[in-house]
mmCIF file with all atom_site columns, C-alpha atoms and ligand atoms in Angstrom:
data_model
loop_
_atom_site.group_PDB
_atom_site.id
_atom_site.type_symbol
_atom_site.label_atom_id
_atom_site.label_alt_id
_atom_site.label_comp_id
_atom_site.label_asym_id
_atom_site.label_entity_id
_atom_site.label_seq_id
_atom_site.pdbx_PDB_ins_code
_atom_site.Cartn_x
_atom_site.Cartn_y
_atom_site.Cartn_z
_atom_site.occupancy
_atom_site.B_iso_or_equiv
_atom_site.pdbx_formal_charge
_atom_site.auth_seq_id
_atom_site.auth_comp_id
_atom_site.auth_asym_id
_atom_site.auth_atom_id
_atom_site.pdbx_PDB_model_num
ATOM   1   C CA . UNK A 1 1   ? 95.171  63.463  91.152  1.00 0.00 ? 1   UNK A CA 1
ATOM   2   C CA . UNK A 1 2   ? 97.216  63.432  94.158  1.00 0.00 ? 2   UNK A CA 1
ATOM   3   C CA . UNK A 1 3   ? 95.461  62.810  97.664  1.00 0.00 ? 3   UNK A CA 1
ATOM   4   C CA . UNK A 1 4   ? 96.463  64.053  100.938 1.00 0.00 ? 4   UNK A CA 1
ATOM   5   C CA . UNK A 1 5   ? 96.990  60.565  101.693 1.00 0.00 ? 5   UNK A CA 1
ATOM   6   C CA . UNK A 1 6   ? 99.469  59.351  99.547  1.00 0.00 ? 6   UNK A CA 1
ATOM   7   C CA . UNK A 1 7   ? 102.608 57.729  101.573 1.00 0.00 ? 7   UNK A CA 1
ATOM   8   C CA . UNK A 1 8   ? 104.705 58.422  98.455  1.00 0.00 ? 8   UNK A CA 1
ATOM   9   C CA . UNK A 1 9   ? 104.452 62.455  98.427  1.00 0.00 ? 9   UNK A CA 1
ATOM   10  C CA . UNK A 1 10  ? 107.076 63.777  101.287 1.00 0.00 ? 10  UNK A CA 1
ATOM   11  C CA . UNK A 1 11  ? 105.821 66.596  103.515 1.00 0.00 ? 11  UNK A CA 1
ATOM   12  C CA . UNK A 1 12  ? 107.719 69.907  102.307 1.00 0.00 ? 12  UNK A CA 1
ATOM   13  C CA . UNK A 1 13  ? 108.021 72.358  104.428 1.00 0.00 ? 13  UNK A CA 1
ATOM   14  C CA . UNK A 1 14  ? 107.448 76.031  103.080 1.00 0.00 ? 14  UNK A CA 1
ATOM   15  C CA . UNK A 1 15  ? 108.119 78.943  104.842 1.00 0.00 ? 15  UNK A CA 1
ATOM   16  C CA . UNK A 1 16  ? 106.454 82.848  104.213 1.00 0.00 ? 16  UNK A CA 1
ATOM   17  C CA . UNK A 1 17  ? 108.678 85.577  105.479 1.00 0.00 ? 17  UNK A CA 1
ATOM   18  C CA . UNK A 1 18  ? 106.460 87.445  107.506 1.00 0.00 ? 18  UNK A CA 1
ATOM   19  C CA . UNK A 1 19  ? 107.818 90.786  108.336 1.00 0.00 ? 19  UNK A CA 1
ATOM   20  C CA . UNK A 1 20  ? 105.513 92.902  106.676 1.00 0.00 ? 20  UNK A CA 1
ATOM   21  C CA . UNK A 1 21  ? 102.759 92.662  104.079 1.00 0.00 ? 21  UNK A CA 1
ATOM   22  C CA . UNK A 1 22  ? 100.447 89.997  102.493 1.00 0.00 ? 22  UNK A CA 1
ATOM   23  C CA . UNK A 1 23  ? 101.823 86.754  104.486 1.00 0.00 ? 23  UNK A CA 1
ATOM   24  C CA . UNK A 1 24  ? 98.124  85.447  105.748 1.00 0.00 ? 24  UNK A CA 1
ATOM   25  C CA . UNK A 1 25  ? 96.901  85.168  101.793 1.00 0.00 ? 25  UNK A CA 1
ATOM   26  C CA . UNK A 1 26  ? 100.108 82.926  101.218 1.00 0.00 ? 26  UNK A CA 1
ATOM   27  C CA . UNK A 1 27  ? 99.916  80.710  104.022 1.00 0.00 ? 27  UNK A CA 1
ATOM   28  C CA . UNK A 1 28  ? 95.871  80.362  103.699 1.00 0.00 ? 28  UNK A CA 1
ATOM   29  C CA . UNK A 1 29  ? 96.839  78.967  99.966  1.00 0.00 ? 29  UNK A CA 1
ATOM   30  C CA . UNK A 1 30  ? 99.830  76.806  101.085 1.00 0.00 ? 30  UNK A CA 1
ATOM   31  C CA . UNK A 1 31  ? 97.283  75.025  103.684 1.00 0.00 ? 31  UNK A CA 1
ATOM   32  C CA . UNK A 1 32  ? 95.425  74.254  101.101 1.00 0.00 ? 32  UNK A CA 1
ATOM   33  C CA . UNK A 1 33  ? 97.750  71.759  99.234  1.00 0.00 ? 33  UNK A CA 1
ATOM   34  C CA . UNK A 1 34  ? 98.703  68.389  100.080 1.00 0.00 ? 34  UNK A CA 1
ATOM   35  C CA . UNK A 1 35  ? 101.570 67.568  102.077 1.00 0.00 ? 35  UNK A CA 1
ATOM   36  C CA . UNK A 1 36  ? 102.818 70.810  102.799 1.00 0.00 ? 36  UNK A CA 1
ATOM   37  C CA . UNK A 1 37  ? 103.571 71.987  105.954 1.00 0.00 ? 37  UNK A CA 1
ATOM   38  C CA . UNK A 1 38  ? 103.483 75.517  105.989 1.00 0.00 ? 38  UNK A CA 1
ATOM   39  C CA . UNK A 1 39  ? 105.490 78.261  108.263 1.00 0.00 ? 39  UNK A CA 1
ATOM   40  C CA . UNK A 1 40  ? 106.431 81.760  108.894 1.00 0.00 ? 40  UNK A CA 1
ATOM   41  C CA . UNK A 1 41  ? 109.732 82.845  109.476 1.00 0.00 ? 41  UNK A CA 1
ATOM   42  C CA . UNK A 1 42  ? 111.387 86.010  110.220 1.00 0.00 ? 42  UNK A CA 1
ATOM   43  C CA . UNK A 1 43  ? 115.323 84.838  111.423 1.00 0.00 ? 43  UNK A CA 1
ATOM   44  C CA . UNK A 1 44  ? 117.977 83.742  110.185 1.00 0.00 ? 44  UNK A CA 1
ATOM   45  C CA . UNK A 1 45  ? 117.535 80.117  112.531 1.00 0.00 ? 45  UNK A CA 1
ATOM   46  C CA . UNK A 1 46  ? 114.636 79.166  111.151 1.00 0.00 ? 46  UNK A CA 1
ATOM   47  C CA . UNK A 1 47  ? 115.658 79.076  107.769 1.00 0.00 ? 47  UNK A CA 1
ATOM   48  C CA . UNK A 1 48  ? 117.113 75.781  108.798 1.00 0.00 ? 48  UNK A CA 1
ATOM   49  C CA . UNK A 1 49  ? 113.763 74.525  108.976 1.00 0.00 ? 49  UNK A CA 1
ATOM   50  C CA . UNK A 1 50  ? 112.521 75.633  105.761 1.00 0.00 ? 50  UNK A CA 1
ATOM   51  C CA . UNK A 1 51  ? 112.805 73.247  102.172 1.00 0.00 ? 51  UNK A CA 1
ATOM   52  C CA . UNK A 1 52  ? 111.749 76.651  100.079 1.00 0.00 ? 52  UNK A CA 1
ATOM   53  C CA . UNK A 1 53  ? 110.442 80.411  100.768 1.00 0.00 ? 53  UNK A CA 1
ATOM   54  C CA . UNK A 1 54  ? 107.404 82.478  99.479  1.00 0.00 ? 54  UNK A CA 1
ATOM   55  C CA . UNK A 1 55  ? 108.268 86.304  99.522  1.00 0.00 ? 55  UNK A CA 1
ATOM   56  C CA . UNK A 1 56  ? 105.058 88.159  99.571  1.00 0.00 ? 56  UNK A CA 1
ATOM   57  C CA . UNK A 1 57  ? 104.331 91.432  98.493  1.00 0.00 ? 57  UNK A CA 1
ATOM   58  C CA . UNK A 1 58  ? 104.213 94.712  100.549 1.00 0.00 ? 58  UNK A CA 1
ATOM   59  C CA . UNK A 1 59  ? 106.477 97.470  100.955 1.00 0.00 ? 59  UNK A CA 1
ATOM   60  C CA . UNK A 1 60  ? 109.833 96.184  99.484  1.00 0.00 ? 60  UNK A CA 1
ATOM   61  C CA . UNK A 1 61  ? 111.300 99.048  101.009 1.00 0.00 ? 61  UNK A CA 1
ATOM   62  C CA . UNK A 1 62  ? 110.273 97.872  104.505 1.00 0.00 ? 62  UNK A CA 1
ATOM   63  C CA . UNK A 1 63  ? 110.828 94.062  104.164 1.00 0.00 ? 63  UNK A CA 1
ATOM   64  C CA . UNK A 1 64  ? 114.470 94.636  103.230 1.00 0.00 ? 64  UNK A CA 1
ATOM   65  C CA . UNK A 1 65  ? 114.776 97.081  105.983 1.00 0.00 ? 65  UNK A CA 1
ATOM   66  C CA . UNK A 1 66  ? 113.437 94.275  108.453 1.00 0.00 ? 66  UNK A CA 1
ATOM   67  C CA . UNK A 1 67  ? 115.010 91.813  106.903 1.00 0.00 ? 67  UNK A CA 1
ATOM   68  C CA . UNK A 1 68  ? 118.446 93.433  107.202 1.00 0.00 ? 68  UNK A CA 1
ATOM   69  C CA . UNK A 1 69  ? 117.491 94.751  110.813 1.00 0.00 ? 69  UNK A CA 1
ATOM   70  C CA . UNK A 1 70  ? 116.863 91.074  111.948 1.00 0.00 ? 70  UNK A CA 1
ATOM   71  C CA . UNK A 1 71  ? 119.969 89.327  110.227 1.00 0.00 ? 71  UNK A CA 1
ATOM   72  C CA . UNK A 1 72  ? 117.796 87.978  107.454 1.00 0.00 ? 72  UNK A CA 1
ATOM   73  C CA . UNK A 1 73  ? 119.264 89.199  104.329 1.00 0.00 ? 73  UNK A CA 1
ATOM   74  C CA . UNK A 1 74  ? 122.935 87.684  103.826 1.00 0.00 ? 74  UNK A CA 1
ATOM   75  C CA . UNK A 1 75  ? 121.316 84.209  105.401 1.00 0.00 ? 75  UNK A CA 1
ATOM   76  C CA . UNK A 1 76  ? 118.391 84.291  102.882 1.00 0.00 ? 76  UNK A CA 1
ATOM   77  C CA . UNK A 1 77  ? 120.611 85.227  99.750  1.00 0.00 ? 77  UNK A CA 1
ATOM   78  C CA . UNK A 1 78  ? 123.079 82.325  100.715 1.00 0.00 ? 78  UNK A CA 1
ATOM   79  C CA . UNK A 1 79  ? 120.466 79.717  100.739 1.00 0.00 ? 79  UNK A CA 1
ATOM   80  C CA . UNK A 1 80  ? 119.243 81.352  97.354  1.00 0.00 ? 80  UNK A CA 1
ATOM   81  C CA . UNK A 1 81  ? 122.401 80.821  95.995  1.00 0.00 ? 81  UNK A CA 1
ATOM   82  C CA . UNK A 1 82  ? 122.621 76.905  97.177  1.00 0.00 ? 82  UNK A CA 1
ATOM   83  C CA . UNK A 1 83  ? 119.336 76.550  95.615  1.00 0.00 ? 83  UNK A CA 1
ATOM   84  C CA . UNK A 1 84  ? 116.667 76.589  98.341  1.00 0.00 ? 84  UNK A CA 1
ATOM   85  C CA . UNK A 1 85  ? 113.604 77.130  95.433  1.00 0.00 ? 85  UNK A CA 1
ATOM   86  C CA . UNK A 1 86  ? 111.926 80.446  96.446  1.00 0.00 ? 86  UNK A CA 1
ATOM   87  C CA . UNK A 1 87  ? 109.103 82.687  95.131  1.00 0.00 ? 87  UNK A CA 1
ATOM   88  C CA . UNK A 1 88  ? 108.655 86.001  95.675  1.00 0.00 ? 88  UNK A CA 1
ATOM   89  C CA . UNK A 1 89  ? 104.997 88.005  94.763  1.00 0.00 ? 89  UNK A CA 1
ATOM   90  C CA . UNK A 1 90  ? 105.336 91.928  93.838  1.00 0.00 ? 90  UNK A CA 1
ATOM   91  C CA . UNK A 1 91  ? 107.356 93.464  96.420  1.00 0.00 ? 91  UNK A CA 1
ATOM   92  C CA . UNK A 1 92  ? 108.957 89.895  96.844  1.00 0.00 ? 92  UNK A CA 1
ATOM   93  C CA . UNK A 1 93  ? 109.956 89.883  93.276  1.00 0.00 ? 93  UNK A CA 1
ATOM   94  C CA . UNK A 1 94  ? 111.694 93.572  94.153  1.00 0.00 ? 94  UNK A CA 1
ATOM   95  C CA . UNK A 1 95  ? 113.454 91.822  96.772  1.00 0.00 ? 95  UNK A CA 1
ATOM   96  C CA . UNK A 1 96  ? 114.648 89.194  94.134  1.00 0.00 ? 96  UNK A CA 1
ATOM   97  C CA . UNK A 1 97  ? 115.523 91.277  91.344  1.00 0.00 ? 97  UNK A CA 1
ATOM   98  C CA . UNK A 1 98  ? 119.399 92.083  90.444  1.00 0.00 ? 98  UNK A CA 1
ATOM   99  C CA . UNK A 1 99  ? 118.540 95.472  89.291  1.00 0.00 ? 99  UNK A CA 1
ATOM   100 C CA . UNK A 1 100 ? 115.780 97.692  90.045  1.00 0.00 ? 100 UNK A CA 1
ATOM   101 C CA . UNK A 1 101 ? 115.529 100.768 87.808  1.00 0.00 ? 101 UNK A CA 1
ATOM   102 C CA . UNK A 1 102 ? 113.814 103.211 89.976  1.00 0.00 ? 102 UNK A CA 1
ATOM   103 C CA . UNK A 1 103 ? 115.635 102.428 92.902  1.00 0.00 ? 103 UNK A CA 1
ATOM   104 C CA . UNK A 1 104 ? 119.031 102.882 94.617  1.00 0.00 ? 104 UNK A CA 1
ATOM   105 C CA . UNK A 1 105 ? 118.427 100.058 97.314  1.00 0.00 ? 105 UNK A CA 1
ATOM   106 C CA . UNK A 1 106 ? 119.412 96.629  95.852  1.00 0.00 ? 106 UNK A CA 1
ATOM   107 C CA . UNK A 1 107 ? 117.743 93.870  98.108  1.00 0.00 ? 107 UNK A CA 1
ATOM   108 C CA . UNK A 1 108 ? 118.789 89.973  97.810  1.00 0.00 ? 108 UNK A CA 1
ATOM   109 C CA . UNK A 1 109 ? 119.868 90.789  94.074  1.00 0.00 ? 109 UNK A CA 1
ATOM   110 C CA . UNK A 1 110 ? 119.844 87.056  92.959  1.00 0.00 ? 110 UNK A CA 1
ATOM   111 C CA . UNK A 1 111 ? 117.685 86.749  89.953  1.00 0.00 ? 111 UNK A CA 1
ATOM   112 C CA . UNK A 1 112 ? 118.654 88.206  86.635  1.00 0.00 ? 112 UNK A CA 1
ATOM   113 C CA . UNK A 1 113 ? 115.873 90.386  86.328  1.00 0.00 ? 113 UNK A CA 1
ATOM   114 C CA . UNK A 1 114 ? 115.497 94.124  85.933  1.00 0.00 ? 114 UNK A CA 1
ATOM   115 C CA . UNK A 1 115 ? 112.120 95.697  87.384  1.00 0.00 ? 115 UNK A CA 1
ATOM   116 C CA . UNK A 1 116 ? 110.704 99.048  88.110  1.00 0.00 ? 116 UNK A CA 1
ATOM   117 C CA . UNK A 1 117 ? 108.496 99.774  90.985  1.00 0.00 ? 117 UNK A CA 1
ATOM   118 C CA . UNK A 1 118 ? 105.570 100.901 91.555  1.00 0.00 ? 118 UNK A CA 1
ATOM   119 C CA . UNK A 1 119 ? 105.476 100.430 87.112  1.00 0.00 ? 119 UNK A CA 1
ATOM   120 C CA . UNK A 1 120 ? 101.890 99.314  86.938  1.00 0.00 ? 120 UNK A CA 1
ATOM   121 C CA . UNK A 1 121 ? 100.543 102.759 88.177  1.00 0.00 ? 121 UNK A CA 1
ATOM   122 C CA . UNK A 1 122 ? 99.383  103.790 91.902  1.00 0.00 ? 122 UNK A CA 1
ATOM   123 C CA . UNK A 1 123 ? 96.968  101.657 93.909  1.00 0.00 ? 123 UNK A CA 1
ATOM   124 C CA . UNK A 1 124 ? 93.964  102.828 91.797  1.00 0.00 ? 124 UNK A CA 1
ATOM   125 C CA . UNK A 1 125 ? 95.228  101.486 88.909  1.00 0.00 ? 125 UNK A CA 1
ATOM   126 C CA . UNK A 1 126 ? 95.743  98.183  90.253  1.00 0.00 ? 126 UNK A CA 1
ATOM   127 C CA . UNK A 1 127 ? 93.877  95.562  87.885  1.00 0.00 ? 127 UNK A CA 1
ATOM   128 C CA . UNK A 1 128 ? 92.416  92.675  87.567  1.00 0.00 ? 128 UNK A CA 1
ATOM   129 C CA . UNK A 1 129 ? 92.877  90.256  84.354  1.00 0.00 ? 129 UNK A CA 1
ATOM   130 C CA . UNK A 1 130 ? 92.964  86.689  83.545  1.00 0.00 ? 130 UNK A CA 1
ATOM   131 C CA . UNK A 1 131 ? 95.441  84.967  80.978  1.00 0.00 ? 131 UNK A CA 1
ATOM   132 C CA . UNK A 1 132 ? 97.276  81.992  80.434  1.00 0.00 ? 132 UNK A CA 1
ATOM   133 C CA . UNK A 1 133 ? 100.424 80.944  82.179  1.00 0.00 ? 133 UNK A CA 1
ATOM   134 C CA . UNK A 1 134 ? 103.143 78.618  80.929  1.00 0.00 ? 134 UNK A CA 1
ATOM   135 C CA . UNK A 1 135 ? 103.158 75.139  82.750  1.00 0.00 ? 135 UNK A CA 1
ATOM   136 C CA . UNK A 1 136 ? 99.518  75.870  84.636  1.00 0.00 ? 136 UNK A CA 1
ATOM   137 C CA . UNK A 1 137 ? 96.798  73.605  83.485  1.00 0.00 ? 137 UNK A CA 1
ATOM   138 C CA . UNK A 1 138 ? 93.465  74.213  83.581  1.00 0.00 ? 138 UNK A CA 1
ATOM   139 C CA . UNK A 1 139 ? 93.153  77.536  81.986  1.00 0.00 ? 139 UNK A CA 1
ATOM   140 C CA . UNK A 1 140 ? 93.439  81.539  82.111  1.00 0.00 ? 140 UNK A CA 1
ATOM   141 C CA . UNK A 1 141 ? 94.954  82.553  85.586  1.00 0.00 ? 141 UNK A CA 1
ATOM   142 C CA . UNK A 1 142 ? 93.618  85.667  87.539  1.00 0.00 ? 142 UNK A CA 1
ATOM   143 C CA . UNK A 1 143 ? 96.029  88.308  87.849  1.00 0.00 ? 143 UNK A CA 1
ATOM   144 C CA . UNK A 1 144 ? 95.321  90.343  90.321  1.00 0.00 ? 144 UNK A CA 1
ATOM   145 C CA . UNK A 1 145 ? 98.094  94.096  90.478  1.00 0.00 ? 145 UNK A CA 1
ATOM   146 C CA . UNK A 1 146 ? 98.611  96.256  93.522  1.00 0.00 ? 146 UNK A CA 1
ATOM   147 C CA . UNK A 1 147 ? 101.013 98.981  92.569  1.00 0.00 ? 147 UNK A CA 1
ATOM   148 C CA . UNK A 1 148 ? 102.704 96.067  90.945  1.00 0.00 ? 148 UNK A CA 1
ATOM   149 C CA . UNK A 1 149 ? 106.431 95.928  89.657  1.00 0.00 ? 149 UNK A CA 1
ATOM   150 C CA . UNK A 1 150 ? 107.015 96.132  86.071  1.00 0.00 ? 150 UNK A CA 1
ATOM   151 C CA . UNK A 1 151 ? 109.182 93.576  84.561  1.00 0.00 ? 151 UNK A CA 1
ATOM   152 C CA . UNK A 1 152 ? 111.769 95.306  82.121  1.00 0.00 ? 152 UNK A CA 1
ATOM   153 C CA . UNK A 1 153 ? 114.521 92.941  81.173  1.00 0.00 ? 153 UNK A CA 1
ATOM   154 C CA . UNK A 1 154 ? 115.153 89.635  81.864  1.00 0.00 ? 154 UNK A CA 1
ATOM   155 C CA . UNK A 1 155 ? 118.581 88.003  81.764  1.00 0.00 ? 155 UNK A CA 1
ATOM   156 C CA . UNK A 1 156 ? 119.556 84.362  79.121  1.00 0.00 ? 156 UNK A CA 1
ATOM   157 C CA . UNK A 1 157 ? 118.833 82.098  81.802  1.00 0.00 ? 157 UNK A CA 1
ATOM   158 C CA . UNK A 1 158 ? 115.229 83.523  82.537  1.00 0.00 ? 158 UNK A CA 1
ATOM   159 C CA . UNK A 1 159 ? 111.739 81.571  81.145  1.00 0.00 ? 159 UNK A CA 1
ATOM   160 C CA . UNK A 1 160 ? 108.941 83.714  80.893  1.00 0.00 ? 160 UNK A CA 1
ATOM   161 C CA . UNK A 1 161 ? 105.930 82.133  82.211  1.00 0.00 ? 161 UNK A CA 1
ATOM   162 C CA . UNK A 1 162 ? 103.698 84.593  81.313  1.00 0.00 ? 162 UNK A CA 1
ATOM   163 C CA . UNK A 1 163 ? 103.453 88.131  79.514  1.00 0.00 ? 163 UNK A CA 1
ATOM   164 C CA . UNK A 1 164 ? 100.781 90.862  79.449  1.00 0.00 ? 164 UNK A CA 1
ATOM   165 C CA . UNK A 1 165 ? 100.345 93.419  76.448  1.00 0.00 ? 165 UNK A CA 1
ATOM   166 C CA . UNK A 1 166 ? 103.703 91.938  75.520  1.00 0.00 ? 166 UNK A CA 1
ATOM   167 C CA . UNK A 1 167 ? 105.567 92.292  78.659  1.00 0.00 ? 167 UNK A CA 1
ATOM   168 C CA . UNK A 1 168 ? 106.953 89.442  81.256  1.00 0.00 ? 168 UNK A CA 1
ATOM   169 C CA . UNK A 1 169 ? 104.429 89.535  84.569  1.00 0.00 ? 169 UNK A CA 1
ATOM   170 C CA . UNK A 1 170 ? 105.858 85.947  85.459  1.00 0.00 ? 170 UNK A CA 1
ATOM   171 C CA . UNK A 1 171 ? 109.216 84.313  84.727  1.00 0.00 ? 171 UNK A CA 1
ATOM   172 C CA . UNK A 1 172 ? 111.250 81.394  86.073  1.00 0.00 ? 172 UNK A CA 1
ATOM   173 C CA . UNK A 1 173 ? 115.025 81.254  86.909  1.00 0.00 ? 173 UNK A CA 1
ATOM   174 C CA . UNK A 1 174 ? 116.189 77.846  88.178  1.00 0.00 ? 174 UNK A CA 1
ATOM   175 C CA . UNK A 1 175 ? 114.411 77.185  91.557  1.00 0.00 ? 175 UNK A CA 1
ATOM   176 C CA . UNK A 1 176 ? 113.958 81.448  91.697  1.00 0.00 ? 176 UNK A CA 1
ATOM   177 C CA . UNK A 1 177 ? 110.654 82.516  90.454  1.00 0.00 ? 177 UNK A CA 1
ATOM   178 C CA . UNK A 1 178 ? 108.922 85.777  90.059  1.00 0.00 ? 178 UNK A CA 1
ATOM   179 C CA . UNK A 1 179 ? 105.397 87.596  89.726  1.00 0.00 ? 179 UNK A CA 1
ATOM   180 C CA . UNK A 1 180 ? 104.388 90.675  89.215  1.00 0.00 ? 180 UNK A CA 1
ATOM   181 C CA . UNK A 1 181 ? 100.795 90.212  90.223  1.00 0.00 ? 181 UNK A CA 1
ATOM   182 C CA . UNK A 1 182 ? 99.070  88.064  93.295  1.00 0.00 ? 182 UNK A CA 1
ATOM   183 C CA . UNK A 1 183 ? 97.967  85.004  92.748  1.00 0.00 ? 183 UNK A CA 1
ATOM   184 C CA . UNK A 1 184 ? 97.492  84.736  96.783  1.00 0.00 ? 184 UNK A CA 1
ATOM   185 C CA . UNK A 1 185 ? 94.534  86.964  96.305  1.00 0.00 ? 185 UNK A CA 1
ATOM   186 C CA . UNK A 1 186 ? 93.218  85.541  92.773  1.00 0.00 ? 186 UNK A CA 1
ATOM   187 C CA . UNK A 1 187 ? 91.528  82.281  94.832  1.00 0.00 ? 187 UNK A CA 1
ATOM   188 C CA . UNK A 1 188 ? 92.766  80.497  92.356  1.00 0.00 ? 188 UNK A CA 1
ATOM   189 C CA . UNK A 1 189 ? 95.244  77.735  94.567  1.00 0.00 ? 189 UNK A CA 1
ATOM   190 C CA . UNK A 1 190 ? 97.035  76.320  91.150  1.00 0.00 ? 190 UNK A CA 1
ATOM   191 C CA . UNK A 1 191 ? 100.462 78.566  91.104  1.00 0.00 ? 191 UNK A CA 1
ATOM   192 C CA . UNK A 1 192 ? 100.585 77.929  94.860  1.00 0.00 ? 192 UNK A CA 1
ATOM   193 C CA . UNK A 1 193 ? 100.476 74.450  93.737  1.00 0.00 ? 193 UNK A CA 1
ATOM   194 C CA . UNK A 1 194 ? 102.652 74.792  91.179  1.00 0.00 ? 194 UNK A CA 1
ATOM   195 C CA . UNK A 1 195 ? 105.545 75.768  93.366  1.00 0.00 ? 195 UNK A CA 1
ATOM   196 C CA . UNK A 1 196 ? 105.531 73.373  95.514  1.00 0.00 ? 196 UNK A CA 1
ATOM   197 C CA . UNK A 1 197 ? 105.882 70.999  92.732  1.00 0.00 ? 197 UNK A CA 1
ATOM   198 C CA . UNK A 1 198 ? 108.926 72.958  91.446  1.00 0.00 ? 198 UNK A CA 1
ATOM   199 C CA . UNK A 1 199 ? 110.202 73.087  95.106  1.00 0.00 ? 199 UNK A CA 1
ATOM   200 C CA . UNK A 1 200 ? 109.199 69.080  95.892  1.00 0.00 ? 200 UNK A CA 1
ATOM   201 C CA . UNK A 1 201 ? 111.629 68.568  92.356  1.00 0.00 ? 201 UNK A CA 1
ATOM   202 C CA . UNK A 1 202 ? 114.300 70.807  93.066  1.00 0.00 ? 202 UNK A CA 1
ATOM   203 C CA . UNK A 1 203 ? 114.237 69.194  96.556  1.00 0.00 ? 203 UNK A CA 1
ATOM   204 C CA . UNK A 1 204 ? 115.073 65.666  95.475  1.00 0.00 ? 204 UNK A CA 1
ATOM   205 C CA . UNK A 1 205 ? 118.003 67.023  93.797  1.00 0.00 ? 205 UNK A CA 1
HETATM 206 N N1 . LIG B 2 .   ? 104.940 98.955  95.280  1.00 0.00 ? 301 LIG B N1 1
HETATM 207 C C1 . LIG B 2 .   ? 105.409 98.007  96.233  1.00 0.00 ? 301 LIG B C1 1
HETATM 208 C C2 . LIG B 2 .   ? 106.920 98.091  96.399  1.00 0.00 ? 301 LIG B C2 1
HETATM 209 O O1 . LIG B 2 .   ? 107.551 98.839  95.738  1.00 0.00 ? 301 LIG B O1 1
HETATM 210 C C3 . LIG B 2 .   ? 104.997 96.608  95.836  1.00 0.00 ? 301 LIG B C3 1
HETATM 211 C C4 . LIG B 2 .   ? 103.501 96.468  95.863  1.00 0.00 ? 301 LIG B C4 1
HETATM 212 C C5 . LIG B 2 .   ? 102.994 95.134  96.254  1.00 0.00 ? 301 LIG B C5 1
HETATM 213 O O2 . LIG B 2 .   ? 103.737 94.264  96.735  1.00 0.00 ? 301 LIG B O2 1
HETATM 214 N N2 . LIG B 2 .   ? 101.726 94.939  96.146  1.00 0.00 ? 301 LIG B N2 1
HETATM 215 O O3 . LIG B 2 .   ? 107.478 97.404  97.209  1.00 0.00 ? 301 LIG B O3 1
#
């Protein structure tokens, strides 16, 4: 076990893009863990700042509006590219995803995914079940959908973490990973956790 404490575990510093939807769920996790200093952004200048991004979920449609509004989107996607780790949650895993099938709008378009909104039904059928997820210890993770994202292809270099009735809910891509559901709202701080190991590893190069 890790404590706060420990001299040997550099502070990363994560930043939630908080231009619309569930940010205060992300950063309440991120607090949480050790070492981890935790901020919002919403411009381009203080990506600068920032060793890795959460992208939560919301309205995909009005994050990438804001996003492009404030200057956000090229900056993000070039960082992306250079390999700033970064996670995005439902409507953040829209904003990842190369192609989206139900969509014209293409967002930051960097992970070899294909999804299709809204693919886990309406807000009523959102759902709550618990399985387990490749690389987290400790047991079955809650999954918890909102009018979540269906995951329909996903591209050679992908690792699915996890799959429901047969279908990919969580996969990896380099430092780029993706989730259908919310594990901001499951309680449950181990994902968070796990991310910030990913991003504390893809940070020391
Ligand atoms: N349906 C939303 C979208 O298309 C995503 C839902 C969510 O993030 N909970 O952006």
């Amino acid at each position: 076990m890790i404590l706060a404490t420990d001299p040997s575990l550099a502070i990363i510093r994560i930043g939630v893009l908080s231009l619309q939807g569930g940010v205060e769920e992300h950063l309440q996790m991120l607090r949480a863990l050790p070492a981890v200093e935790v901020r919002t952004f919403t411009r381009p200048s203080e990506l600068a700042g920032l060793d890795a991004v959460i992208l939560p979920g919301g309205e995909s449609t009005a994050i990438g509006k804001l996003a492009v509004e404030n200057g956000l989107m090229d900056a993000l996607r070039s960082r992306i590219i250079e390999g700033m780790p970064v996670w995005g949650t439902c409507a953040g895993m829209i904003l990842l995803a190369r192609e989206i099938r139900n969509d014209k709008r293409r967002h930051l378009a960097v992970m070899d995914i294909t999804v299709d909104r809204n693919g886990y039904g309406a807000q009523l059928e959102s759902f709550v079940s618990k399985i387990p997820i490749d690389g987290i210890e400790g047991g079955p993770f809650p999954l918890v959908f909102i009018r979540a994202p269906r995951i329909l292809v996903v591209g050679p270099g992908v690792r699915v973490m996890a799959s429901l009735n047969g279908e990919p809910i969580a996969c990896v891509q380099d430092a780029m990973v993706a989730t259908a559901f919310h594990p901001e709202l499951s309680g449950d701080t181990r994902f968070h956790r796990w991310f910030v190991e990913l991003a504390r590893t893809s940070n020391r190069g």
